[in-house]
CSV table of C-alpha atoms and ligand atoms in Angstrom, one decimal:
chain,number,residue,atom,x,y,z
D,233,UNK,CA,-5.1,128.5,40.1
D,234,UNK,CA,-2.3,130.6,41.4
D,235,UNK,CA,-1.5,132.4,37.8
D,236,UNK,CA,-5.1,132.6,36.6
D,237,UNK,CA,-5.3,135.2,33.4
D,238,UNK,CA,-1.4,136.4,33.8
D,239,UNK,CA,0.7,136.5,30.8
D,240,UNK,CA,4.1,135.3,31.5
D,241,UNK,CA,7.5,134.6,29.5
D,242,UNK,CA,10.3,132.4,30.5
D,243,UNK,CA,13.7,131.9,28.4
D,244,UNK,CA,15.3,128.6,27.8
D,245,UNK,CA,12.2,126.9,28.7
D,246,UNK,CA,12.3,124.3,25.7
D,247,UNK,CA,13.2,121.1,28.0
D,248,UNK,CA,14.7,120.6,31.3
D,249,UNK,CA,14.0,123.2,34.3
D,250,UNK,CA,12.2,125.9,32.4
D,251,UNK,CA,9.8,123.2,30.8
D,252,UNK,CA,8.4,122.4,34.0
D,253,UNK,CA,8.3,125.7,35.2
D,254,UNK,CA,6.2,126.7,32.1
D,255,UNK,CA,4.0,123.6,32.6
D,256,UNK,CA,3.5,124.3,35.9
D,257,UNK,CA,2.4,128.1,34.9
D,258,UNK,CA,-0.1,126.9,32.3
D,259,UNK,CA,-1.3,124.3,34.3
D,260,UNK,CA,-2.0,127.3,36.8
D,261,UNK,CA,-3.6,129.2,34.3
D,262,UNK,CA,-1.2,131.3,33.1
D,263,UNK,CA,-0.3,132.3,29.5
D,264,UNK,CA,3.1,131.4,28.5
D,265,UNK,CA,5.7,132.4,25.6
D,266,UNK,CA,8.7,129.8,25.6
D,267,UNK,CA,12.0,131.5,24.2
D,268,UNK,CA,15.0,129.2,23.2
D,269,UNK,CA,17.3,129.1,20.9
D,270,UNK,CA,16.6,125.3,19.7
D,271,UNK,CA,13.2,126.1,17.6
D,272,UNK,CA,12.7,123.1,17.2
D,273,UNK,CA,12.6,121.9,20.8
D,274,UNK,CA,10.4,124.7,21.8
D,275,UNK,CA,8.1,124.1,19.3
D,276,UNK,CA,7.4,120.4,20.1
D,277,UNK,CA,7.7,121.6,24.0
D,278,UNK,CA,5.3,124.1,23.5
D,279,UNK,CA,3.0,121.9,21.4
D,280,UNK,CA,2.6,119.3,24.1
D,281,UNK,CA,2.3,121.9,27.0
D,282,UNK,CA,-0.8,123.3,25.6
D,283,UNK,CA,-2.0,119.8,24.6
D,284,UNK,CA,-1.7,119.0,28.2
D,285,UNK,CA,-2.6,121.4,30.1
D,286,UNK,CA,-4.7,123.6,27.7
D,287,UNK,CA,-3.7,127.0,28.0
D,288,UNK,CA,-2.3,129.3,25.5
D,289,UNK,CA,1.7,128.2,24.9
D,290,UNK,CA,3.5,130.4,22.6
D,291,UNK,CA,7.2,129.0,21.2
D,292,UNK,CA,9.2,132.0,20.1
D,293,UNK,CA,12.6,131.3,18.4
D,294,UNK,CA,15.0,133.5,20.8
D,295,UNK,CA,19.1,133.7,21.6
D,296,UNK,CA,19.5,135.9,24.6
D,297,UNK,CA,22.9,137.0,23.7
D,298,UNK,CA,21.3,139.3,21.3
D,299,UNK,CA,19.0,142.3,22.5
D,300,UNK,CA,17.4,142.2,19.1
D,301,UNK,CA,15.6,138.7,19.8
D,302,UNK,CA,14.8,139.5,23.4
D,303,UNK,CA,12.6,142.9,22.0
D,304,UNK,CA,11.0,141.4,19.2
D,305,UNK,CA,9.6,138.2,21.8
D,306,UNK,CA,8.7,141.5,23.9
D,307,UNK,CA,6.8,142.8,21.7
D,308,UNK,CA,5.4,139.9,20.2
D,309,UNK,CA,4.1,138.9,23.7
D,310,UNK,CA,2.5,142.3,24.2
D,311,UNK,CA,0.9,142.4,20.7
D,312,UNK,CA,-0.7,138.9,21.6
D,313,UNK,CA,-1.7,138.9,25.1
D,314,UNK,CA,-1.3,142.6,25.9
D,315,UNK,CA,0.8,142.7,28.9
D,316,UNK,CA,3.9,141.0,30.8
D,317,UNK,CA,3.3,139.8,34.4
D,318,UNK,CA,6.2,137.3,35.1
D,319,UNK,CA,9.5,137.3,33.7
D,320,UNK,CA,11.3,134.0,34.1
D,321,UNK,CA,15.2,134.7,33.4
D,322,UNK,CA,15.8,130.2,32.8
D,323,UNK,CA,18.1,130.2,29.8
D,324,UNK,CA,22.0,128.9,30.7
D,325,UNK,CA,24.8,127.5,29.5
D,326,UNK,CA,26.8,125.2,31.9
D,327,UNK,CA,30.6,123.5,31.0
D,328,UNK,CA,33.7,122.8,33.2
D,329,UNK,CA,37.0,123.3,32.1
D,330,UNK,CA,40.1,123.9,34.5
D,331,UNK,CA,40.5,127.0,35.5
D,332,UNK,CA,44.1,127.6,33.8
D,333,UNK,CA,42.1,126.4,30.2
D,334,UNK,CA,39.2,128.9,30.3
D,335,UNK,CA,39.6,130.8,26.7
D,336,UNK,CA,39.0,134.4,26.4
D,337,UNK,CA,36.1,133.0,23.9
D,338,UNK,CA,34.4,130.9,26.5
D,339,UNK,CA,34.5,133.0,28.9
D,340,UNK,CA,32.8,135.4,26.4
D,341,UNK,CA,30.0,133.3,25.7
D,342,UNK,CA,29.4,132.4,28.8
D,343,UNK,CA,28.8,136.1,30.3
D,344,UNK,CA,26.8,136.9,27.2
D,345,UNK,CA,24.4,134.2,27.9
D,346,UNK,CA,24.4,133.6,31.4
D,347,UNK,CA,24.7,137.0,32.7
D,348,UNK,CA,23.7,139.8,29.8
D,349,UNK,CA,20.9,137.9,29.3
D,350,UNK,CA,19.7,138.2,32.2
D,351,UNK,CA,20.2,141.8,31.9
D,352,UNK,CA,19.0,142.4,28.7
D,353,UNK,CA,15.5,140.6,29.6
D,354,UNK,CA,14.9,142.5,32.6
D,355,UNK,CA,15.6,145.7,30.8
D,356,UNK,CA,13.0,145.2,28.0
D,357,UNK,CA,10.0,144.1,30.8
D,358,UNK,CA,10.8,147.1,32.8
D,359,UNK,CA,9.0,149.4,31.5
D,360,UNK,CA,6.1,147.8,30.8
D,361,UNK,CA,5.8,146.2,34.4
D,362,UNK,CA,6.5,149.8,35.5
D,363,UNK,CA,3.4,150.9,33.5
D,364,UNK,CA,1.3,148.1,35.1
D,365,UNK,CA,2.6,148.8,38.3
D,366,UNK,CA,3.2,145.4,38.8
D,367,UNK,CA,5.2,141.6,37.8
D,368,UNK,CA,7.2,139.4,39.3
D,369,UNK,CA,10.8,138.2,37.7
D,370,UNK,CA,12.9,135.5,38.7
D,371,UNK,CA,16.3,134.4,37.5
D,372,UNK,CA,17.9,131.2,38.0
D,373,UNK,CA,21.4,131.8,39.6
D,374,UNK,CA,22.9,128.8,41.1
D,375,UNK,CA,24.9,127.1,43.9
D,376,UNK,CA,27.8,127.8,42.2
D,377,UNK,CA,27.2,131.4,42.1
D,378,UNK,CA,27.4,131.0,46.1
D,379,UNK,CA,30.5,128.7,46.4
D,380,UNK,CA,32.4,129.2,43.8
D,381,UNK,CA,31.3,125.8,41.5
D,382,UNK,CA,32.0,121.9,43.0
D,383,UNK,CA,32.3,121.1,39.8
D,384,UNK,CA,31.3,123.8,37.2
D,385,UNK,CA,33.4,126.1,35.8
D,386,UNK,CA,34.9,129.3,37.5
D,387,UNK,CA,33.5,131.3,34.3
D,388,UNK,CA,29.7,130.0,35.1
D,389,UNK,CA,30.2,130.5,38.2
D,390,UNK,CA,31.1,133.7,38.3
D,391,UNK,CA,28.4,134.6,35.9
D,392,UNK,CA,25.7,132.7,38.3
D,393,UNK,CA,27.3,135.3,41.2
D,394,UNK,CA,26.5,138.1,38.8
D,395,UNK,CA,22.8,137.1,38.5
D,396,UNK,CA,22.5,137.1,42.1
D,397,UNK,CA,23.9,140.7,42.4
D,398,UNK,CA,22.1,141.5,39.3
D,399,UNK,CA,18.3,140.6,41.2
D,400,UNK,CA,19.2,142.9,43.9
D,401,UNK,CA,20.2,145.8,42.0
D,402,UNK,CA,16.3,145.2,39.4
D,403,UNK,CA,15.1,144.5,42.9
D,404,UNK,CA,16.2,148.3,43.9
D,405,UNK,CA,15.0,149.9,40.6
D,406,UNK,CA,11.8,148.4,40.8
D,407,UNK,CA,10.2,148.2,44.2
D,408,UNK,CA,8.5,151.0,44.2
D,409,UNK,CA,6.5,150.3,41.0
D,410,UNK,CA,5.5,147.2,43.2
D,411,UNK,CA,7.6,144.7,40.6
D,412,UNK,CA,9.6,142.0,42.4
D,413,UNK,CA,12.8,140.4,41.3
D,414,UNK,CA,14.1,137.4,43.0
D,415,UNK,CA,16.8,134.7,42.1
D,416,UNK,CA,16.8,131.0,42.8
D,417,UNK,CA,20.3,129.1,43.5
D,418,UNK,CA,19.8,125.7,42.5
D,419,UNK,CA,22.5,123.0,43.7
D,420,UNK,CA,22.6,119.9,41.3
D,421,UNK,CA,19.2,119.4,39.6
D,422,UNK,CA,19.1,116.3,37.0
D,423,UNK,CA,18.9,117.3,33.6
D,424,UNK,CA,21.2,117.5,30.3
D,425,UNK,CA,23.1,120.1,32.1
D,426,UNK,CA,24.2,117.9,34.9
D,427,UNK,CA,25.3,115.3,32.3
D,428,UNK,CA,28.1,117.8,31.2
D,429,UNK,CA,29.7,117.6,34.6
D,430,UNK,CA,32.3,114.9,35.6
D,431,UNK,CA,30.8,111.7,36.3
D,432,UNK,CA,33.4,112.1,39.9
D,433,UNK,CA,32.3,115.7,40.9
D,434,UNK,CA,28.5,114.7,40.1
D,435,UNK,CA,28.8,112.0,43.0
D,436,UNK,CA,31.0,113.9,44.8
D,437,UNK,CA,27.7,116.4,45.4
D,438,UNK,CA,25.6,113.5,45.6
D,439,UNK,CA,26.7,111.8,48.2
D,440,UNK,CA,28.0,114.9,50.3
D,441,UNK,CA,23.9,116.1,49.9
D,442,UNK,CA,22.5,115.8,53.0
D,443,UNK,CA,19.1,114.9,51.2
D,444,UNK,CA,21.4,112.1,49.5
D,445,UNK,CA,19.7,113.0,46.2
D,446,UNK,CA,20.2,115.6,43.3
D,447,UNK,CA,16.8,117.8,42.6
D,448,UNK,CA,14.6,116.7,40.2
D,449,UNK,CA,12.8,119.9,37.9
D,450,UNK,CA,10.0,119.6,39.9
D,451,UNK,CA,11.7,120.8,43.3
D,452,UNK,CA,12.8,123.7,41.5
D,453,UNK,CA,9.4,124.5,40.1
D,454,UNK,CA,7.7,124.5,43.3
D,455,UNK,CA,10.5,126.8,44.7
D,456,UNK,CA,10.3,129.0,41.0
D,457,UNK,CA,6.0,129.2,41.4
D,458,UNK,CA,6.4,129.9,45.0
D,459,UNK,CA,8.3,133.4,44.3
D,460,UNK,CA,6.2,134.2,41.0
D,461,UNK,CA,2.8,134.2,42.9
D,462,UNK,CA,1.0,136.6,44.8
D,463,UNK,CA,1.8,134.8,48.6
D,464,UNK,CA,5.7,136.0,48.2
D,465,UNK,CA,4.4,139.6,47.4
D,466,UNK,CA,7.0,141.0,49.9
D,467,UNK,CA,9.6,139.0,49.2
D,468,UNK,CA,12.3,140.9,46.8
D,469,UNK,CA,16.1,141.6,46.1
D,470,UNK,CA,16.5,137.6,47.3
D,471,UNK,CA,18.1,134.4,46.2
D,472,UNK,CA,16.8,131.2,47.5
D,473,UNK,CA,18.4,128.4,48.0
D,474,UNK,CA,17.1,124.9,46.7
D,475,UNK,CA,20.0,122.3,47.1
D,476,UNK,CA,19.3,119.7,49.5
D,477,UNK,CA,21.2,121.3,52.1
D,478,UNK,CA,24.5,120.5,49.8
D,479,UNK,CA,25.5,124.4,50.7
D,480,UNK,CA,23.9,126.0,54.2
D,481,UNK,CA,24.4,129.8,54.1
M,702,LIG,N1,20.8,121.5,36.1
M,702,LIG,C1,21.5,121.9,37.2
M,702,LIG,O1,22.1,121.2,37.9
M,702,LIG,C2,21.4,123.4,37.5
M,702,LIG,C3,21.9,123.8,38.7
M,702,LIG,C4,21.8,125.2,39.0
M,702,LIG,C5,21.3,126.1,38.1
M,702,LIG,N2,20.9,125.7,36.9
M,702,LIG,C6,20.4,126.7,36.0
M,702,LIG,O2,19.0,126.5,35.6
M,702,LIG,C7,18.8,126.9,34.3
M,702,LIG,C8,18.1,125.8,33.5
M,702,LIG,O3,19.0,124.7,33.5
M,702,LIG,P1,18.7,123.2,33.0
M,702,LIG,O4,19.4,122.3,33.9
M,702,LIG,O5,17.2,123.1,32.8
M,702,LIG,O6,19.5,123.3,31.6
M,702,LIG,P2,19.2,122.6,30.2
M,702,LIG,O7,20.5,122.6,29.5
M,702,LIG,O8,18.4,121.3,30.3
M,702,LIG,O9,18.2,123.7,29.5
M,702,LIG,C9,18.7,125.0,29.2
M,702,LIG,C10,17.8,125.5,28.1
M,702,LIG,O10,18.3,126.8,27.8
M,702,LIG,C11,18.3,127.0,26.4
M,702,LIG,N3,19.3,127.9,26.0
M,702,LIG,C12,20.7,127.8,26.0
M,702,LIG,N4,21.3,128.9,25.5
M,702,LIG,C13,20.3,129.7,25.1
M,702,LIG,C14,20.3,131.0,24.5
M,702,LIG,N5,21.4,131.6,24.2
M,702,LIG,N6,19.1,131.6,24.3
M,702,LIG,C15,17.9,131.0,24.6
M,702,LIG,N7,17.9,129.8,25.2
M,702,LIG,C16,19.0,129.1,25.4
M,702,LIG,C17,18.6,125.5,25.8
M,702,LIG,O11,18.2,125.4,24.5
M,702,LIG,C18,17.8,124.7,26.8
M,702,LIG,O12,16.4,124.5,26.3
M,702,LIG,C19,20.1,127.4,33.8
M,702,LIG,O13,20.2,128.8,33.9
M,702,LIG,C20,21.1,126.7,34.7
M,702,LIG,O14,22.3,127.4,34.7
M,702,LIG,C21,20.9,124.4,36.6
């Protein structure tokens, strides 16, 4: 029970990746608040986490585009369990268009979600973690952050690179208050998201994997639980890498 008695949120966490990180938390011991934007997902997620693993599971309707949201889940999770241990940063958007057809608006929406999300989030945990003197956060970045996207677009790309520069510099701020802020660069993991790539470019990274397989949510979990628990205490300011090998740094 890796998690036992820590309090923990994690955006986006409704289905794919962030459910199973949130399940595995729970099933760890952890109490969890689910943010995403589909409320009705999250409620039905949320439902049948603590149905199946029995600890608290709280769904909270949030968008992290808007700072509002992201404080009142804050300070909902502090009025119910008191404190914030783990920050999980899982919320994204993913599409592909050429880069010539990017619009000013998509670009937009993807920074706001992707990247200031990411920012905002972090900012609102600080100071309570800092007050604690403790808590771990971890972001999901991606592959495509690293290499420039095989087959997402340059705009999520660019905003998964942010996220990895954005850990480093939370990393930097909060070290000293013993908080540590880490990054995880998934390479092709199968959920909805991946079905919004090019059928080509989807087996094009399949079969160039040296694993010959795309990640499951469960890989990524493992990786994601690894850096929120007490054995990767020193471990701060980093992205890891979970892709099968697809991209060696
Ligand atoms: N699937 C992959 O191949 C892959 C690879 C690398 C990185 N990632 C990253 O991992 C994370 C999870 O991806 P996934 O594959 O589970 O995606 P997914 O699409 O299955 O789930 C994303 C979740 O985020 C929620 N969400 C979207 N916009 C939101 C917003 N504005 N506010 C709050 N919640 C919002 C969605 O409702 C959904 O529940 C994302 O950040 C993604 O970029 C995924």
């Amino acid at each position: 029970m890796r998690f036992k008695e820590k309090v923990a949120i994690i955006t986006g966490g409704a289905r794919g990746i962030g459910r199973t990180i949130a399940e595995g938390l729970v099933s760890e011991g952890a109490s969890v608040v689910i943010g995403d934007v589909n409320v009705e997902d999250v409620s039905r997620t949320a439902h049948e986490i603590e149905k199946a693993f029995g600890g608290p599971t709280v769904p909270f309707k949030l968008d992290v585009k808007k700072k509002r949201d992201i404080l009142s889940l804050v300070d909902g999770t502090m009025k119910e369990f008191g404190r914030v241990d783990i920050l999980c940063n899982n919320a994204g958007i993913c599409n592909s268009p050429p880069i010539d057809e990017i619009t000013e608006e998509e670009w937009d929406e993807m920074m706001d979600v992707n990247l200031k999300g990411v920012f905002l989030c972090c900012q609102a945990v600080m100071p309570i973690m800092k007050k604690q003197k403790r808590g771990r956060i971890l972001s999901m970045a991606s592959m495509a952050g690293r290499v420039g996207g095989l087959a997402a677009g340059a705009h999520y790309s660019a905003s998964k690179a942010g996220v990895i520069c954005l850990t480093k510099s939370f990393a930097r701020a909060l070290a000293t208050y013993s908080v540590t802020v880490n990054a995880l660069a998934p390479g092709p993991v199968d959920t909805d998201m991946l079905q919004t790539l090019p059928s080509d470019r989807r087996e094009f990274m399949r079969t160039e994997c040296p694993l010959e397989r795309f990640a499951d949510t469960t890989d990524i979990a493992a990786a994601a639980l690894f850096l929120l628990s007490d054995a990767a205490r020193h471990i701060t300011g980093t992205t890891l890498d979970v892709n099968g090998g697809l991209f060696m740094s």
